[in-house]
PDB file of C-alpha atoms in Angstrom:
ATOM      1  CA  UNK A   1       0.520  -0.180  -0.780  1.00 45.00           C
ATOM      2  CA  UNK A   2       2.845   2.045   1.081  1.00 46.00           C
ATOM      3  CA  UNK A   3       4.907   1.736  -2.199  1.00 45.00           C
ATOM      4  CA  UNK A   4       1.381   2.866  -4.549  1.00 46.00           C
ATOM      5  CA  UNK A   5       0.903   6.067  -2.433  1.00 43.00           C
ATOM      6  CA  UNK A   6       4.387   6.764  -3.057  1.00 43.00           C
ATOM      7  CA  UNK A   7       4.138   6.372  -7.103  1.00 36.00           C
ATOM      8  CA  UNK A   8       0.850   7.762  -6.952  1.00 38.00           C
ATOM      9  CA  UNK A   9       2.398  11.602  -5.461  1.00 38.00           C
ATOM     10  CA  UNK A  10       5.184  11.245  -7.981  1.00 34.00           C
ATOM     11  CA  UNK A  11       2.704  10.557 -10.866  1.00 32.00           C
ATOM     12  CA  UNK A  12       0.295  13.441  -9.324  1.00 32.00           C
ATOM     13  CA  UNK A  13       3.867  16.114  -9.133  1.00 36.00           C
ATOM     14  CA  UNK A  14       4.738  15.303 -12.742  1.00 34.00           C
ATOM     15  CA  UNK A  15       1.185  15.847 -13.837  1.00 34.00           C
ATOM     16  CA  UNK A  16       0.978  18.534 -11.815  1.00 36.00           C
ATOM     17  CA  UNK A  17       4.451  19.953 -13.184  1.00 32.00           C
ATOM     18  CA  UNK A  18       3.181  19.913 -17.082  1.00 33.00           C
ATOM     19  CA  UNK A  19      -0.219  21.541 -16.272  1.00 32.00           C
ATOM     20  CA  UNK A  20       2.131  24.622 -15.208  1.00 33.00           C
ATOM     21  CA  UNK A  21       5.121  24.225 -16.969  1.00 31.00           C
ATOM     22  CA  UNK A  22       5.166  27.336 -19.362  1.00 34.00           C
ATOM     23  CA  UNK A  23       7.278  25.687 -21.463  1.00 32.00           C
ATOM     24  CA  UNK A  24       5.151  22.880 -23.092  1.00 32.00           C
ATOM     25  CA  UNK A  25       2.231  25.574 -23.900  1.00 32.00           C
ATOM     26  CA  UNK A  26       4.073  28.512 -24.364  1.00 36.00           C
ATOM     27  CA  UNK A  27       3.949  29.616 -28.320  1.00 38.00           C
ATOM     28  CA  UNK A  28       6.689  32.026 -29.134  1.00 43.00           C
ATOM     29  CA  UNK A  29       5.318  34.516 -31.130  1.00 42.00           C
ATOM     30  CA  UNK A  30       8.407  35.485 -32.995  1.00 51.00           C
ATOM     31  CA  UNK A  31       8.624  31.924 -34.328  1.00 61.00           C
ATOM     32  CA  UNK A  32       8.060  32.398 -38.842  1.00 77.00           C
ATOM     33  CA  UNK A  33       9.900  29.034 -39.242  1.00 85.00           C
ATOM     34  CA  UNK A  34      13.965  29.125 -40.542  1.00 89.00           C
ATOM     35  CA  UNK A  35      15.918  32.136 -41.116  1.00 94.00           C
ATOM     36  CA  UNK A  36      18.013  31.951 -44.188  1.00 94.00           C
ATOM     37  CA  UNK A  37      21.194  32.348 -42.208  1.00 96.00           C
ATOM     38  CA  UNK A  38      19.408  28.420 -41.125  1.00 96.00           C
ATOM     39  CA  UNK A  39      18.840  27.381 -44.582  1.00 96.00           C
ATOM     40  CA  UNK A  40      21.839  28.516 -45.810  1.00 97.00           C
ATOM     41  CA  UNK A  41      23.453  25.835 -43.788  1.00 97.00           C
ATOM     42  CA  UNK A  42      21.402  23.374 -43.831  1.00 96.00           C
ATOM     43  CA  UNK A  43      22.347  23.152 -47.867  1.00 96.00           C
ATOM     44  CA  UNK A  44      25.625  23.593 -47.094  1.00 98.00           C
ATOM     45  CA  UNK A  45      25.501  20.404 -44.888  1.00 97.00           C
ATOM     46  CA  UNK A  46      23.565  19.005 -47.780  1.00 96.00           C
ATOM     47  CA  UNK A  47      26.597  19.700 -50.103  1.00 97.00           C
ATOM     48  CA  UNK A  48      28.909  17.818 -48.340  1.00 98.00           C
ATOM     49  CA  UNK A  49      27.116  15.788 -47.307  1.00 97.00           C
ATOM     50  CA  UNK A  50      26.196  15.028 -51.366  1.00 96.00           C
ATOM     51  CA  UNK A  51      29.807  15.155 -52.109  1.00 98.00           C
ATOM     52  CA  UNK A  52      31.595  12.793 -49.704  1.00 98.00           C
ATOM     53  CA  UNK A  53      29.435  10.247 -50.245  1.00 97.00           C
ATOM     54  CA  UNK A  54      29.815  10.937 -53.881  1.00 96.00           C
ATOM     55  CA  UNK A  55      33.580  10.487 -52.959  1.00 97.00           C
ATOM     56  CA  UNK A  56      33.355   7.260 -50.801  1.00 97.00           C
ATOM     57  CA  UNK A  57      33.316   9.066 -47.721  1.00 98.00           C
ATOM     58  CA  UNK A  58      30.605   7.681 -46.216  1.00 98.00           C
ATOM     59  CA  UNK A  59      31.206   8.438 -42.023  1.00 98.00           C
ATOM     60  CA  UNK A  60      31.083  12.275 -43.104  1.00 98.00           C
ATOM     61  CA  UNK A  61      28.591  12.176 -45.515  1.00 98.00           C
ATOM     62  CA  UNK A  62      26.404  11.310 -42.453  1.00 98.00           C
ATOM     63  CA  UNK A  63      27.895  13.437 -40.270  1.00 98.00           C
ATOM     64  CA  UNK A  64      26.605  15.989 -42.573  1.00 97.00           C
ATOM     65  CA  UNK A  65      23.546  14.808 -43.703  1.00 97.00           C
ATOM     66  CA  UNK A  66      23.238  14.994 -39.264  1.00 98.00           C
ATOM     67  CA  UNK A  67      23.933  18.098 -39.342  1.00 98.00           C
ATOM     68  CA  UNK A  68      21.468  19.369 -41.723  1.00 97.00           C
ATOM     69  CA  UNK A  69      18.198  17.405 -40.677  1.00 97.00           C
ATOM     70  CA  UNK A  70      19.376  18.299 -36.554  1.00 97.00           C
ATOM     71  CA  UNK A  71      19.017  22.646 -37.754  1.00 97.00           C
ATOM     72  CA  UNK A  72      15.965  21.485 -40.078  1.00 95.00           C
ATOM     73  CA  UNK A  73      14.347  18.659 -40.126  1.00 94.00           C
ATOM     74  CA  UNK A  74      13.683  16.574 -42.896  1.00 93.00           C
ATOM     75  CA  UNK A  75      11.558  13.576 -44.344  1.00 94.00           C
ATOM     76  CA  UNK A  76      14.043  13.171 -46.903  1.00 93.00           C
ATOM     77  CA  UNK A  77      17.186  13.729 -45.352  1.00 96.00           C
ATOM     78  CA  UNK A  78      15.705  11.194 -43.436  1.00 96.00           C
ATOM     79  CA  UNK A  79      15.563   9.017 -45.872  1.00 96.00           C
ATOM     80  CA  UNK A  80      19.068   9.760 -47.101  1.00 95.00           C
ATOM     81  CA  UNK A  81      20.575   9.249 -43.504  1.00 97.00           C
ATOM     82  CA  UNK A  82      18.881   5.390 -43.537  1.00 97.00           C
ATOM     83  CA  UNK A  83      20.713   4.742 -47.302  1.00 97.00           C
ATOM     84  CA  UNK A  84      24.250   5.553 -46.180  1.00 97.00           C
ATOM     85  CA  UNK A  85      24.166   3.799 -43.409  1.00 98.00           C
ATOM     86  CA  UNK A  86      22.575   0.790 -44.852  1.00 97.00           C
ATOM     87  CA  UNK A  87      25.212   0.877 -47.413  1.00 97.00           C
ATOM     88  CA  UNK A  88      27.780   1.279 -44.423  1.00 97.00           C
ATOM     89  CA  UNK A  89      26.864  -2.431 -43.022  1.00 96.00           C
ATOM     90  CA  UNK A  90      25.040   0.207 -39.892  1.00 97.00           C
ATOM     91  CA  UNK A  91      22.122  -1.671 -40.641  1.00 97.00           C
ATOM     92  CA  UNK A  92      20.102  -0.866 -37.175  1.00 97.00           C
ATOM     93  CA  UNK A  93      20.940   2.071 -37.700  1.00 98.00           C
ATOM     94  CA  UNK A  94      19.352   2.236 -41.406  1.00 98.00           C
ATOM     95  CA  UNK A  95      16.239   0.442 -39.900  1.00 98.00           C
ATOM     96  CA  UNK A  96      15.939   3.269 -37.395  1.00 98.00           C
ATOM     97  CA  UNK A  97      15.819   6.563 -39.661  1.00 97.00           C
ATOM     98  CA  UNK A  98      13.958   3.934 -42.035  1.00 97.00           C
ATOM     99  CA  UNK A  99      11.329   3.539 -39.797  1.00 97.00           C
ATOM    100  CA  UNK A 100      11.336   7.595 -39.026  1.00 97.00           C
ATOM    101  CA  UNK A 101      11.161   8.245 -43.024  1.00 97.00           C
ATOM    102  CA  UNK A 102       8.066   6.376 -42.744  1.00 97.00           C
ATOM    103  CA  UNK A 103       6.153   7.399 -39.685  1.00 96.00           C
ATOM    104  CA  UNK A 104       6.932  11.351 -40.535  1.00 95.00           C
ATOM    105  CA  UNK A 105       3.940  12.930 -41.880  1.00 93.00           C
ATOM    106  CA  UNK A 106       3.715  14.487 -44.555  1.00 93.00           C
ATOM    107  CA  UNK A 107       5.369  11.020 -46.750  1.00 95.00           C
ATOM    108  CA  UNK A 108       3.843  10.626 -50.408  1.00 95.00           C
ATOM    109  CA  UNK A 109       2.461   6.550 -50.214  1.00 95.00           C
ATOM    110  CA  UNK A 110       4.670   5.935 -52.940  1.00 96.00           C
ATOM    111  CA  UNK A 111       7.998   6.593 -50.563  1.00 96.00           C
ATOM    112  CA  UNK A 112       6.642   5.263 -47.623  1.00 96.00           C
ATOM    113  CA  UNK A 113       6.332   1.740 -50.239  1.00 97.00           C
ATOM    114  CA  UNK A 114       9.958   2.288 -51.603  1.00 97.00           C
ATOM    115  CA  UNK A 115      11.289   2.915 -47.400  1.00 97.00           C
ATOM    116  CA  UNK A 116       9.766   0.124 -46.634  1.00 97.00           C
ATOM    117  CA  UNK A 117      11.338  -2.077 -48.969  1.00 98.00           C
ATOM    118  CA  UNK A 118      14.265  -1.014 -48.992  1.00 97.00           C
ATOM    119  CA  UNK A 119      13.554  -1.675 -44.923  1.00 98.00           C
ATOM    120  CA  UNK A 120      13.099  -5.461 -46.226  1.00 98.00           C
ATOM    121  CA  UNK A 121      16.665  -5.493 -47.924  1.00 98.00           C
ATOM    122  CA  UNK A 122      18.577  -3.861 -44.950  1.00 97.00           C
ATOM    123  CA  UNK A 123      17.057  -7.032 -42.329  1.00 97.00           C
ATOM    124  CA  UNK A 124      17.559  -9.452 -45.796  1.00 97.00           C
ATOM    125  CA  UNK A 125      21.221  -7.871 -45.149  1.00 96.00           C
ATOM    126  CA  UNK A 126      21.894  -8.369 -41.389  1.00 95.00           C
ATOM    127  CA  UNK A 127      20.517 -12.012 -41.634  1.00 94.00           C
ATOM    128  CA  UNK A 128      23.765 -12.749 -43.968  1.00 93.00           C
ATOM    129  CA  UNK A 129      25.692 -10.705 -41.776  1.00 91.00           C
ATOM    130  CA  UNK A 130      24.332 -12.929 -38.752  1.00 90.00           C
ATOM    131  CA  UNK A 131      24.903 -16.072 -40.255  1.00 89.00           C
ATOM    132  CA  UNK A 132      28.569 -14.816 -42.173  1.00 86.00           C
ATOM    133  CA  UNK A 133      29.580 -14.758 -38.296  1.00 84.00           C
ATOM    134  CA  UNK A 134      28.096 -18.166 -37.331  1.00 85.00           C
ATOM    135  CA  UNK A 135      29.545 -19.522 -40.216  1.00 77.00           C
ATOM    136  CA  UNK A 136      32.926 -21.156 -39.492  1.00 66.00           C
ATOM    137  CA  UNK A 137      36.271 -20.766 -40.282  1.00 62.00           C
ATOM    138  CA  UNK A 138      37.374 -22.853 -43.789  1.00 62.00           C
ATOM    139  CA  UNK A 139      40.236 -22.700 -45.026  1.00 57.00           C
ATOM    140  CA  UNK A 140      41.215 -22.807 -48.748  1.00 62.00           C
ATOM    141  CA  UNK A 141      42.554 -25.991 -50.238  1.00 62.00           C
ATOM    142  CA  UNK A 142      46.584 -25.905 -51.617  1.00 61.00           C
TER     143      UNK A 142
END
């Protein structure tokens, strides 16, 4: 009994905190969207990410795409990040970003279908990688 009342008190305190927290409900009236400076930074990170990707520098490419995404979240960036992680063999991260992409509002159904197909591809790649780990190394005959 005593434990329940303690948990109940914590839940009540959290509920009250959420009711009176101005950050949860207050909207900044000056928030009209990203500034030209932020948009320029996003475009620059995206451009660099594409250049790194074309050069095969995947860690640098994904870092640039993540920087762009953190400045202005974009469905297209989520998809690109997922594809880069897939190519890097970082399958868990690829799936995470594909899932985020699919769950994003405004993604066209055809693009959701394409992302779901890529997710299936990633899962197949994961399974193949796991099978490789399980197979014993064999010596090549002379």
